[in-house]
PDB file of C-alpha atoms and ligand atoms in Angstrom:
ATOM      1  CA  UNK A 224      -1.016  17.984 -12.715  1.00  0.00           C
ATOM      2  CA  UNK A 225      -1.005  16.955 -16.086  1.00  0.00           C
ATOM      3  CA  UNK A 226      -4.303  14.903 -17.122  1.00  0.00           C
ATOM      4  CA  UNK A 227      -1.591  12.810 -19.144  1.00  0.00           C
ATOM      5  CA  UNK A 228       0.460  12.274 -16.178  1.00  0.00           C
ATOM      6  CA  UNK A 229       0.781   8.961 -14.343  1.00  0.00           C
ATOM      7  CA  UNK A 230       2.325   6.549 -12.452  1.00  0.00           C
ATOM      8  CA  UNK A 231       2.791   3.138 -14.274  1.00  0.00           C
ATOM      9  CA  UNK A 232       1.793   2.285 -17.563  1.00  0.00           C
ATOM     10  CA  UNK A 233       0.582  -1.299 -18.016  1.00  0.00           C
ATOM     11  CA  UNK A 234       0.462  -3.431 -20.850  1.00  0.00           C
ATOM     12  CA  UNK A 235      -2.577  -5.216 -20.930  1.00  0.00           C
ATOM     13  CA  UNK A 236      -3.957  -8.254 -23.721  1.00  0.00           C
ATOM     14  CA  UNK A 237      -7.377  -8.869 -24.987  1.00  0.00           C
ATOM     15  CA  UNK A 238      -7.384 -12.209 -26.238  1.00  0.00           C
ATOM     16  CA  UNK A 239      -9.758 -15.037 -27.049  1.00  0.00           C
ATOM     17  CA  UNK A 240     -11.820 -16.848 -29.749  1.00  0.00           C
ATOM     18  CA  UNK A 241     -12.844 -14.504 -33.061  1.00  0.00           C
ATOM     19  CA  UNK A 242     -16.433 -12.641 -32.356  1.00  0.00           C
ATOM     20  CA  UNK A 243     -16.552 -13.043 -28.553  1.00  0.00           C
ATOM     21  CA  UNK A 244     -16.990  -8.889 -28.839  1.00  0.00           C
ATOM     22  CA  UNK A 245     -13.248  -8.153 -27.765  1.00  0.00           C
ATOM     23  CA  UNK A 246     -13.087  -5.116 -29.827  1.00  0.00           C
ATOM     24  CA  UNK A 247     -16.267  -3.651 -28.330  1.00  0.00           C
ATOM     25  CA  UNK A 248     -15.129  -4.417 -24.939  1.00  0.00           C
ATOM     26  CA  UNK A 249     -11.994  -1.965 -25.882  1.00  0.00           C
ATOM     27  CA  UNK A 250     -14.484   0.718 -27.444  1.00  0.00           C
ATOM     28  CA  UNK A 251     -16.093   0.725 -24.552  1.00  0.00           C
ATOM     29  CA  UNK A 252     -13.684   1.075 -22.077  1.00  0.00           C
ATOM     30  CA  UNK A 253     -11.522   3.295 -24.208  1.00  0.00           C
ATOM     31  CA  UNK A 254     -14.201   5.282 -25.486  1.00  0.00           C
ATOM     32  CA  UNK A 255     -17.022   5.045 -23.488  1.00  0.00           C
ATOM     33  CA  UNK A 256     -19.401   3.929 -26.515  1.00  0.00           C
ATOM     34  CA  UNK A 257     -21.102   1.078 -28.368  1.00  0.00           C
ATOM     35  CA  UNK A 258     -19.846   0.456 -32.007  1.00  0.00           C
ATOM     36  CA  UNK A 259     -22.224  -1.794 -33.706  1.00  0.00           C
ATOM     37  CA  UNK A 260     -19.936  -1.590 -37.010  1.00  0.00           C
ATOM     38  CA  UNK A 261     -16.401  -2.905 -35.782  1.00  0.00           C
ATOM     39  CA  UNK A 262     -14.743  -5.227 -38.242  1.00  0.00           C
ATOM     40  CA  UNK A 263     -12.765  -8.476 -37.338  1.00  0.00           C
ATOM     41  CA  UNK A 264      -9.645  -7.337 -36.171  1.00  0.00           C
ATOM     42  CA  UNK A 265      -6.505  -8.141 -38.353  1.00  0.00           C
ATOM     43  CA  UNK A 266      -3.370  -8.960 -36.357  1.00  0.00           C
ATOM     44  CA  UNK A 267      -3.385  -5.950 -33.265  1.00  0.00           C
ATOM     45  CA  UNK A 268      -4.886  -3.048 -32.223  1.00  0.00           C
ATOM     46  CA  UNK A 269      -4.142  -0.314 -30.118  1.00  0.00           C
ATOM     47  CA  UNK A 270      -5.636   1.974 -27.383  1.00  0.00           C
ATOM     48  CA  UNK A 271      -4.907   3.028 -24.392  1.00  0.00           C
ATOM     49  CA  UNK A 272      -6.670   5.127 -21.250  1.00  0.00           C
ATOM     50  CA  UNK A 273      -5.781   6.291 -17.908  1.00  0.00           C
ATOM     51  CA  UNK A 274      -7.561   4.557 -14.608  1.00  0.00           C
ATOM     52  CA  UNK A 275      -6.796   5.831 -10.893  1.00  0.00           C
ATOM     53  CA  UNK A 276      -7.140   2.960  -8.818  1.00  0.00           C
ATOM     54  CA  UNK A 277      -6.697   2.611  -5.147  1.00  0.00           C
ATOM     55  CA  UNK A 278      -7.437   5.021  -1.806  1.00  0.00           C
ATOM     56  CA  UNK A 279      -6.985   7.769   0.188  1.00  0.00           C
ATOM     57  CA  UNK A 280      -3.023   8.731  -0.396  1.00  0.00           C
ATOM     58  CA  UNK A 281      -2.453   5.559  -1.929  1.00  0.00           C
ATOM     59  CA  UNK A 282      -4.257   6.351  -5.101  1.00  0.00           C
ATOM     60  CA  UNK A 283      -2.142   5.691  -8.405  1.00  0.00           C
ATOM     61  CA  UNK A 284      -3.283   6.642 -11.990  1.00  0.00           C
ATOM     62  CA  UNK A 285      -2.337   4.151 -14.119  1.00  0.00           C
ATOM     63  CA  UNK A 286      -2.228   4.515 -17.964  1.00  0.00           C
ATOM     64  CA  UNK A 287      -3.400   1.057 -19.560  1.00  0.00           C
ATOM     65  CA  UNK A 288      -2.143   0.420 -22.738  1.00  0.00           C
ATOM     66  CA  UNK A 289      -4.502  -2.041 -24.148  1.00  0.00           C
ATOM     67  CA  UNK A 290      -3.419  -4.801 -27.485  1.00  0.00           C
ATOM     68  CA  UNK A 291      -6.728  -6.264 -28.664  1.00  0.00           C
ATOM     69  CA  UNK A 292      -5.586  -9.274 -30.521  1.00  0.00           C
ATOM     70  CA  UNK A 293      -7.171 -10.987 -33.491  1.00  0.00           C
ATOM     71  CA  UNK A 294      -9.542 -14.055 -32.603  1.00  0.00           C
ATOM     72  CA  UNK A 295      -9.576 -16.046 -35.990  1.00  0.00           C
ATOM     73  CA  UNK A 296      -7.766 -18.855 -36.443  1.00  0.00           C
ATOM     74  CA  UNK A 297      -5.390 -17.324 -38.975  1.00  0.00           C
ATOM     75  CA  UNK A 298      -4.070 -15.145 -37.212  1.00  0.00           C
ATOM     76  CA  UNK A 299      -3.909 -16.746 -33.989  1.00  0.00           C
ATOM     77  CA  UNK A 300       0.393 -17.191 -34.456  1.00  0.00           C
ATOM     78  CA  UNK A 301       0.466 -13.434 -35.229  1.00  0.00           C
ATOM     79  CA  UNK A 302      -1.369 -12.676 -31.886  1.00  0.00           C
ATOM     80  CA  UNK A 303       0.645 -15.063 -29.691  1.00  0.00           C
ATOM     81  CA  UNK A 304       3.755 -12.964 -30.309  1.00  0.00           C
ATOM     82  CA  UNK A 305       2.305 -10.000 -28.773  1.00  0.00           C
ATOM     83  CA  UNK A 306       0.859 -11.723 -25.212  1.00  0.00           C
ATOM     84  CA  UNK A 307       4.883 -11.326 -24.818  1.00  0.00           C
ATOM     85  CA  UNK A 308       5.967  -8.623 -22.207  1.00  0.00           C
ATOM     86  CA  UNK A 309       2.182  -8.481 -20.758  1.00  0.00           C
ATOM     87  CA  UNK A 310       1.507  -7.682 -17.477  1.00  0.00           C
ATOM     88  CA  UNK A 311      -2.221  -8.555 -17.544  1.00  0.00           C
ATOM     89  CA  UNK A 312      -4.886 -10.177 -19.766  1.00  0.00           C
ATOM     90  CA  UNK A 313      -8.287 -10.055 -19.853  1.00  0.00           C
ATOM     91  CA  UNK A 314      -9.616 -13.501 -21.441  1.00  0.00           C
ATOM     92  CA  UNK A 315     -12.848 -13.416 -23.305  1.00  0.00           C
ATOM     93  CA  UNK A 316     -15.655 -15.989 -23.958  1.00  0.00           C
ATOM     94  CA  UNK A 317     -18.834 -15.232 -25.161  1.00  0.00           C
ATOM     95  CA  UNK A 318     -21.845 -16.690 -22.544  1.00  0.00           C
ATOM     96  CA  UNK A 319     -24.164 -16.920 -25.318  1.00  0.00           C
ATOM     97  CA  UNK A 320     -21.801 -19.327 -27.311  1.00  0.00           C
ATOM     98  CA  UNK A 321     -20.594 -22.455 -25.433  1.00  0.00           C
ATOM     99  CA  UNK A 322     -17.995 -23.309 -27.983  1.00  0.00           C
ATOM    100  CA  UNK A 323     -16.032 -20.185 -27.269  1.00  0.00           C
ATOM    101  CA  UNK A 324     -15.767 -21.010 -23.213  1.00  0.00           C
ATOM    102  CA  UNK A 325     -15.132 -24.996 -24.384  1.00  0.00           C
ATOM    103  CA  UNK A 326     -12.059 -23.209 -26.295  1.00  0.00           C
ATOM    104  CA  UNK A 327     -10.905 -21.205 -22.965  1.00  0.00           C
ATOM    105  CA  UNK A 328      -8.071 -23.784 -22.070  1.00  0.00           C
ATOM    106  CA  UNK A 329      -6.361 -23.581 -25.434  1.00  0.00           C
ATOM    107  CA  UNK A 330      -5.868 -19.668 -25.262  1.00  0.00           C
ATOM    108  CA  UNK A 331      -5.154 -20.064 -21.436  1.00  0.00           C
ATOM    109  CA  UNK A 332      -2.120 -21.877 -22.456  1.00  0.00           C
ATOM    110  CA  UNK A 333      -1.297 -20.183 -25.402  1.00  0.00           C
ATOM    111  CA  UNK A 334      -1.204 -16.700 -23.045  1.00  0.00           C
ATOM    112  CA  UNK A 335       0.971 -18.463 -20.439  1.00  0.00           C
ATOM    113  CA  UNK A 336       3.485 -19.694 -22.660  1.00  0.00           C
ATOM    114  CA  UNK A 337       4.165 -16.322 -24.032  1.00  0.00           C
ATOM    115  CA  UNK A 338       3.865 -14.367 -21.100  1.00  0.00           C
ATOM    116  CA  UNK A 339       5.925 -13.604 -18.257  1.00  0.00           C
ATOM    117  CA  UNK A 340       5.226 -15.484 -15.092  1.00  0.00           C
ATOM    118  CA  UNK A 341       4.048 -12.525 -13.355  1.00  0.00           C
ATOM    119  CA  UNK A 342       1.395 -12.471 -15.420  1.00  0.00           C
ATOM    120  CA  UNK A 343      -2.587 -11.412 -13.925  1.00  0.00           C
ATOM    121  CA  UNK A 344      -5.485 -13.194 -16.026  1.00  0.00           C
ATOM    122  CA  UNK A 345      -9.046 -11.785 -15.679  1.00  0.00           C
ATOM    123  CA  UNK A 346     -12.341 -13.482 -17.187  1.00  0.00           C
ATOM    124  CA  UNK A 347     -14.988 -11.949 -19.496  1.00  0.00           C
ATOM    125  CA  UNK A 348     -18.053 -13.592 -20.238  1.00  0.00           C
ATOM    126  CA  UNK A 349     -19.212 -10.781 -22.732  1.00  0.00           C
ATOM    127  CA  UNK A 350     -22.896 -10.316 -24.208  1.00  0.00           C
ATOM    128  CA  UNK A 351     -24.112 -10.566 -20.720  1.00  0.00           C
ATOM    129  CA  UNK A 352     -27.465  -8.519 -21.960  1.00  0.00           C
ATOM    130  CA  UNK A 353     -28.543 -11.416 -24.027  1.00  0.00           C
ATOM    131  CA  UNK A 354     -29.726 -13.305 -20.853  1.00  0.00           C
ATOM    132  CA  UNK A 355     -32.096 -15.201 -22.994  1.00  0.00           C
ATOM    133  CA  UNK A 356     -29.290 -16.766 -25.333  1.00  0.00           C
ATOM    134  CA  UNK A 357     -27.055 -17.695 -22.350  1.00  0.00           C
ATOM    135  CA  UNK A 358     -25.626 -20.935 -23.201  1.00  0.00           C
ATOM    136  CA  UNK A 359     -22.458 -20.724 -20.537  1.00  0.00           C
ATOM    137  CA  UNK A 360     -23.132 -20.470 -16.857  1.00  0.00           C
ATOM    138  CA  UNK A 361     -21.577 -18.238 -13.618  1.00  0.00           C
ATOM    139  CA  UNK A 362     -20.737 -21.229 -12.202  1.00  0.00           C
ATOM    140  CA  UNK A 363     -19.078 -22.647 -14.604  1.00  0.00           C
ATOM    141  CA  UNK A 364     -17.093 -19.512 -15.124  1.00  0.00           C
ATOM    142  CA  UNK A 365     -16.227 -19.570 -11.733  1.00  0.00           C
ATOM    143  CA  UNK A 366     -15.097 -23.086 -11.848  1.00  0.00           C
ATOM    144  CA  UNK A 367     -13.298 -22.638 -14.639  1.00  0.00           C
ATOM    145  CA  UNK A 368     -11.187 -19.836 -13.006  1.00  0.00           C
ATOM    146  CA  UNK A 369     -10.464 -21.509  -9.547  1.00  0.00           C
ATOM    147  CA  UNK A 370      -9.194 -24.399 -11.986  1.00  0.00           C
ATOM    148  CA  UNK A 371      -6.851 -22.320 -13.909  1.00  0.00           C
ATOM    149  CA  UNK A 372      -5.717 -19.537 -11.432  1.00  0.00           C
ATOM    150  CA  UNK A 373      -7.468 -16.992 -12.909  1.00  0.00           C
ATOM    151  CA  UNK A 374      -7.854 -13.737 -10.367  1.00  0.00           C
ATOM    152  CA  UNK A 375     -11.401 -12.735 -11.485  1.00  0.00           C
ATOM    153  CA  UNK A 376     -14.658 -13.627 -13.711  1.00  0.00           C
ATOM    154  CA  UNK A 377     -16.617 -11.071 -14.582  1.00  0.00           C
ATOM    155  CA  UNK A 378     -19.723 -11.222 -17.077  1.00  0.00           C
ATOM    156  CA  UNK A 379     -19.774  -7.572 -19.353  1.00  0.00           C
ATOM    157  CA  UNK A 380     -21.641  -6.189 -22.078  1.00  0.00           C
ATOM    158  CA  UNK A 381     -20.152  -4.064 -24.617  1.00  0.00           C
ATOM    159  CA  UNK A 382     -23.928  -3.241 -25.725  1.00  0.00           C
ATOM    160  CA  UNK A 383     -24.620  -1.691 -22.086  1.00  0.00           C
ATOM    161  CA  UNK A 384     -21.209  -1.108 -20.526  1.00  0.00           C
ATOM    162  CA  UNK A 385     -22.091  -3.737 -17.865  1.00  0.00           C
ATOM    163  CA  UNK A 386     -19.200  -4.513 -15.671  1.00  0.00           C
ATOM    164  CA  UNK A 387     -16.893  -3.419 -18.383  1.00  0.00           C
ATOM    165  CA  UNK A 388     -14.885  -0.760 -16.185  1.00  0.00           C
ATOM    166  CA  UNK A 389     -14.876  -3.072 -13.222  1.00  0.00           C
ATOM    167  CA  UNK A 390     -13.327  -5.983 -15.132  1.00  0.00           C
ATOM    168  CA  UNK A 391     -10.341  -4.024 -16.688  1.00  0.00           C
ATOM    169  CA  UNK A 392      -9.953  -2.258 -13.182  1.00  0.00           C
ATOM    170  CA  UNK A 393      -9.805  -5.761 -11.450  1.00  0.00           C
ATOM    171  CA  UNK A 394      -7.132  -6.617 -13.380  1.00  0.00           C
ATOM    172  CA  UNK A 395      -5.121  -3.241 -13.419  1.00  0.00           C
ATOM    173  CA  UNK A 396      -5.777  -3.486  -8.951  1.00  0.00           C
ATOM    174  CA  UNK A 397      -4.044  -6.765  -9.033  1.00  0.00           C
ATOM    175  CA  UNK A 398      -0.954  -6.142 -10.711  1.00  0.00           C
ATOM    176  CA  UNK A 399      -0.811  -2.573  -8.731  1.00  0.00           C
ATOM    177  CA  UNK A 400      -1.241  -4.694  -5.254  1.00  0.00           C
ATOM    178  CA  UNK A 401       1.487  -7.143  -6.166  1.00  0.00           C
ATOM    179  CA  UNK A 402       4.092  -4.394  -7.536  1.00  0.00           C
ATOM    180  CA  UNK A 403       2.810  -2.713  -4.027  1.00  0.00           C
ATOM    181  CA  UNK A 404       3.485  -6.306  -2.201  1.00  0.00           C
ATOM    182  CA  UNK A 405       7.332  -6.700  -3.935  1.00  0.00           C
ATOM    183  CA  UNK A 406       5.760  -9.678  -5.970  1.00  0.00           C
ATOM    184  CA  UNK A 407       6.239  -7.794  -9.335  1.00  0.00           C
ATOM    185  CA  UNK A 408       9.420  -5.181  -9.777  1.00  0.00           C
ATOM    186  CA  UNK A 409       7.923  -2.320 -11.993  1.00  0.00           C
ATOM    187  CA  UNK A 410      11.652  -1.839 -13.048  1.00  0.00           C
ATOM    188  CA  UNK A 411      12.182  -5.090 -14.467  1.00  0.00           C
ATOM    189  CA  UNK A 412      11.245  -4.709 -18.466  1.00  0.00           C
ATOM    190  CA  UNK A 413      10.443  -7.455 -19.453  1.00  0.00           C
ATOM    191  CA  UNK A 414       7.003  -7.939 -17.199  1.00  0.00           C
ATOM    192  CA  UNK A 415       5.262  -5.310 -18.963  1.00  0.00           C
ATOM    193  CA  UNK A 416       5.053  -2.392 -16.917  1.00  0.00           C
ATOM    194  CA  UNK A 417       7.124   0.774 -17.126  1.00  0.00           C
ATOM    195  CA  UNK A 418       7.042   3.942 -14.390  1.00  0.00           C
ATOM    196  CA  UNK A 419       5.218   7.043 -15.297  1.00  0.00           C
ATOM    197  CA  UNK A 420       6.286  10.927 -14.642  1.00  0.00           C
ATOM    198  CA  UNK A 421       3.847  10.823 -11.475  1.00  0.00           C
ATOM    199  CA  UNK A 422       6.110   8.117  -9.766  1.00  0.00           C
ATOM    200  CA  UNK A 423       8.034   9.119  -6.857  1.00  0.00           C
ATOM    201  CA  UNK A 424       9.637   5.361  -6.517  1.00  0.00           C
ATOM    202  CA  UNK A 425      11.495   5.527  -9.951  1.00  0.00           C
ATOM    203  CA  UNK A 426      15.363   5.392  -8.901  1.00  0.00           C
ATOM    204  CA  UNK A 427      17.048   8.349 -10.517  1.00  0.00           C
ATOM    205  CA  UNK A 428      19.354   5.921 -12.628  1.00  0.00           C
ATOM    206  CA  UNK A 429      16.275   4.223 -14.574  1.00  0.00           C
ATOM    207  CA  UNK A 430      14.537   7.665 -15.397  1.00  0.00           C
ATOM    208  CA  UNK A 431      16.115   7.373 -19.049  1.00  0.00           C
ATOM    209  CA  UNK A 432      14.815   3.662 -19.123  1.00  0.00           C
ATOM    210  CA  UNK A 433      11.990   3.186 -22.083  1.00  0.00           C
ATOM    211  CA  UNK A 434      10.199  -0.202 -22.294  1.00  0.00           C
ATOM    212  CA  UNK A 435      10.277  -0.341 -26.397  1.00  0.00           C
ATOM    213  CA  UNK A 436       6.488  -1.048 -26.344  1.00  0.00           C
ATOM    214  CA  UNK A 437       5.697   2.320 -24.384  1.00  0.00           C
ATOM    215  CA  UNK A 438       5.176   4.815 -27.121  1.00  0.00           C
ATOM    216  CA  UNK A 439       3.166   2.563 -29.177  1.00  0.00           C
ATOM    217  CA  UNK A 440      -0.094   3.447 -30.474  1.00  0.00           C
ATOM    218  CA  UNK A 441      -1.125   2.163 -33.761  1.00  0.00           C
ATOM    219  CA  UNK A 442       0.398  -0.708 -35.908  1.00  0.00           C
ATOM    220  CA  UNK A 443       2.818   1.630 -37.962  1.00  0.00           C
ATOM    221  CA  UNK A 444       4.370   2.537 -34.614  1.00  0.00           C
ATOM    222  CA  UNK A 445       4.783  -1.323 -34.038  1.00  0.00           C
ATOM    223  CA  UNK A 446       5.809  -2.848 -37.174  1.00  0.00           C
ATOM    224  CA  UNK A 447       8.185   0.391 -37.133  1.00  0.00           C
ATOM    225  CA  UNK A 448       9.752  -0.362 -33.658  1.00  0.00           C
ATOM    226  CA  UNK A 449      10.182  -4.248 -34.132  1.00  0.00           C
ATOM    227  CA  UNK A 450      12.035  -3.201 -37.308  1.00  0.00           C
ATOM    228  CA  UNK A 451      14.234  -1.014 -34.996  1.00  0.00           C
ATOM    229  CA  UNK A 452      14.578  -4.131 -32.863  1.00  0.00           C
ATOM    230  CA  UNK A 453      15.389  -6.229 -35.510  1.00  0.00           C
ATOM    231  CA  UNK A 454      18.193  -4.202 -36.756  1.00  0.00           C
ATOM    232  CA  UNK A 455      19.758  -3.251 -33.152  1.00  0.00           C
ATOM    233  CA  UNK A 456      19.849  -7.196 -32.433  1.00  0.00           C
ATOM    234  CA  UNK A 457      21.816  -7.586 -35.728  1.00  0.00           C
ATOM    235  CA  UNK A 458      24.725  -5.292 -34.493  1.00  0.00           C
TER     236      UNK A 458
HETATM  237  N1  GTP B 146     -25.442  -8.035 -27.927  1.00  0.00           N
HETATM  238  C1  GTP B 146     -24.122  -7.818 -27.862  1.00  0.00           C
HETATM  239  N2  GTP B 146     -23.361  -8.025 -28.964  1.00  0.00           N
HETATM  240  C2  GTP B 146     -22.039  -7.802 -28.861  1.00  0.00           C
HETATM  241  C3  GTP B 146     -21.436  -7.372 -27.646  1.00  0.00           C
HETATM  242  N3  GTP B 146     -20.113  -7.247 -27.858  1.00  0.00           N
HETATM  243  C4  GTP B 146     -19.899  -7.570 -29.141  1.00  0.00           C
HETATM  244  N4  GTP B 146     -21.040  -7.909 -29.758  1.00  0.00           N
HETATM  245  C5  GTP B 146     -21.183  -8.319 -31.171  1.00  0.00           C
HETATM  246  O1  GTP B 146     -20.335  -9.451 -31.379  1.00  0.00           O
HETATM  247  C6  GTP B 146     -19.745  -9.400 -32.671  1.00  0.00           C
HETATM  248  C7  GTP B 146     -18.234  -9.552 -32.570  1.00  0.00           C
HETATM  249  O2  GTP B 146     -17.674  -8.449 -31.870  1.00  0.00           O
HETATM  250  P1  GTP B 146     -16.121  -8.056 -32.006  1.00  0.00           P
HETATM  251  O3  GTP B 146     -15.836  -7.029 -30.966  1.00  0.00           O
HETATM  252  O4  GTP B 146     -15.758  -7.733 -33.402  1.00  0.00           O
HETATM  253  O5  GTP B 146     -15.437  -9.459 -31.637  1.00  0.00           O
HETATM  254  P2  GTP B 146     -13.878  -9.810 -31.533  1.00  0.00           P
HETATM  255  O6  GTP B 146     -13.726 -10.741 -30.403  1.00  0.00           O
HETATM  256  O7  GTP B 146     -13.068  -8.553 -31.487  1.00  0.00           O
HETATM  257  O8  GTP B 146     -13.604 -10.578 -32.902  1.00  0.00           O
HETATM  258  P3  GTP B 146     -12.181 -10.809 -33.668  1.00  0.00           P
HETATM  259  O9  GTP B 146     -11.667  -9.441 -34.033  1.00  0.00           O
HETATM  260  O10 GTP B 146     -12.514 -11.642 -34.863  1.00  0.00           O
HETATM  261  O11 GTP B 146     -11.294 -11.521 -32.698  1.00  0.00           O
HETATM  262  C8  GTP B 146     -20.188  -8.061 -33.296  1.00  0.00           C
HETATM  263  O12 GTP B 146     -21.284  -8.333 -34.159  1.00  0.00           O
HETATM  264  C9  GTP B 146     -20.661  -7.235 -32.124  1.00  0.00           C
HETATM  265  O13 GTP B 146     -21.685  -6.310 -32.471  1.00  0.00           O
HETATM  266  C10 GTP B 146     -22.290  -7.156 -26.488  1.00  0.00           C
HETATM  267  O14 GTP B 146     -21.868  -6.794 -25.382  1.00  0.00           O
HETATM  268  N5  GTP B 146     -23.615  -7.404 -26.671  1.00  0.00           N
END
């Protein structure tokens, strides 16, 4: 089998206040280290890596193609186009910085406005190794998830790679168990998720069927495929 090859790839968000340490979370998940020099991000970025999740025969791999959007407040109307067509997001607060959870509900909303209803939310509390600066509880994570209908909490660290795995697999085992339950139709495009080669479920009559996000990798590719958007809607 191809190392490339999978079953479904998965759109997935990163979204939350400016300098909660999205952009670390990704370079650590993505690339297994800590960056100490990452810049604010401006508008999107891109990366993506392949998970298996599940067991015994039912295993899937599942290629997660991750948008880590930008935090600050200027470019918060730039970001909230792209939590369109997501099939997960993983929302992130910093614990050592109260103001960024007391900002949670704003973003919530934002992300659920913009998304499809299908949508799977997962909490970060990131910076989890600076116990000593903690300034946002567990509990009040946890509250603050059962209150908005958010699937998971999990605290990470960029800076140690605490958690970090287990919260992006959380949220990629979620969507795969309600695709697997009939709750979330991998063929419909608009919900983020497209099959992969590996998938033995694709109908023969989709196998041509792209979601126009799929091959995206970098923001050339994107600007470059909204502009073919653009001009096909024009026809
Ligand atoms: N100690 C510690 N610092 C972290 C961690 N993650 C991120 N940081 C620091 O937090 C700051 C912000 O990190 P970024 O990843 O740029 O934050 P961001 O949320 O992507 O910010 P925007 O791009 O503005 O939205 C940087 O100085 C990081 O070094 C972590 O797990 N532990």
């Amino acid at each position: 089998m191809d190392k490339e090859s999978y079953d479904y790839l998965v759109k997935i968000v990163l979204a939350g206040p400016s300098g909660t340490g999205k952009s670390c979370l990704l370079e650590r998940f993505v690339k297994g280290r800590w960056n100490d020099e990452i810049q604010h991000t401006v508008g999107i970025d891109f990366a993506s890596r392949i998970v298996i999740v599940g067991m015994g025969n039912q295993q899937k791999r599942i290629k997660i193609q991750l948008w880590d959007t930008a935090g600050q407040e200027k470019f918060r109307s730039v970001a909230r186009n792209y939590y369109r067509g997501a099939a997960g997001a993983v929302l992130v607060y910093d614990i050592t910085n109260k103001d960024s959870f007391c900002e949670l509900s704003s973003w919530v909303s934002d992300i659920r406005a913009m998304a499809p209803s299908t949508l799977c939310v997962v909490l970060a509390g990131s910076k989890c190794d600076l116990q000593e600066q903690r300034e946002v509880s567990t509990e009040e994570a946890a509250e603050f998830c059962s209150a908005k209908q958010i699937a998971s909490a999990h605290e990470t660290s960029a800076y140690s790679g605490t958690q970090v795995d287990d919260c992006f697999l959380s949220v990629v085992s979620t969507i795969l168990t309600r695709i697997e339950l009939g709750e979330i139709d991998p063929q419909d495009q608009s919900l983020g998720i497209q099959y992969g080669d590996l998938s033995s479920s694709q109908p023969s009559h989709n196998t041509s069927v792209t979601n126009w996000w799929a091959s995206i990798t970098n923001w050339d590719d994107l600007v470059r495929l909204e502009r073919q958007t653009r001009s096909r809607c024009c026809l």
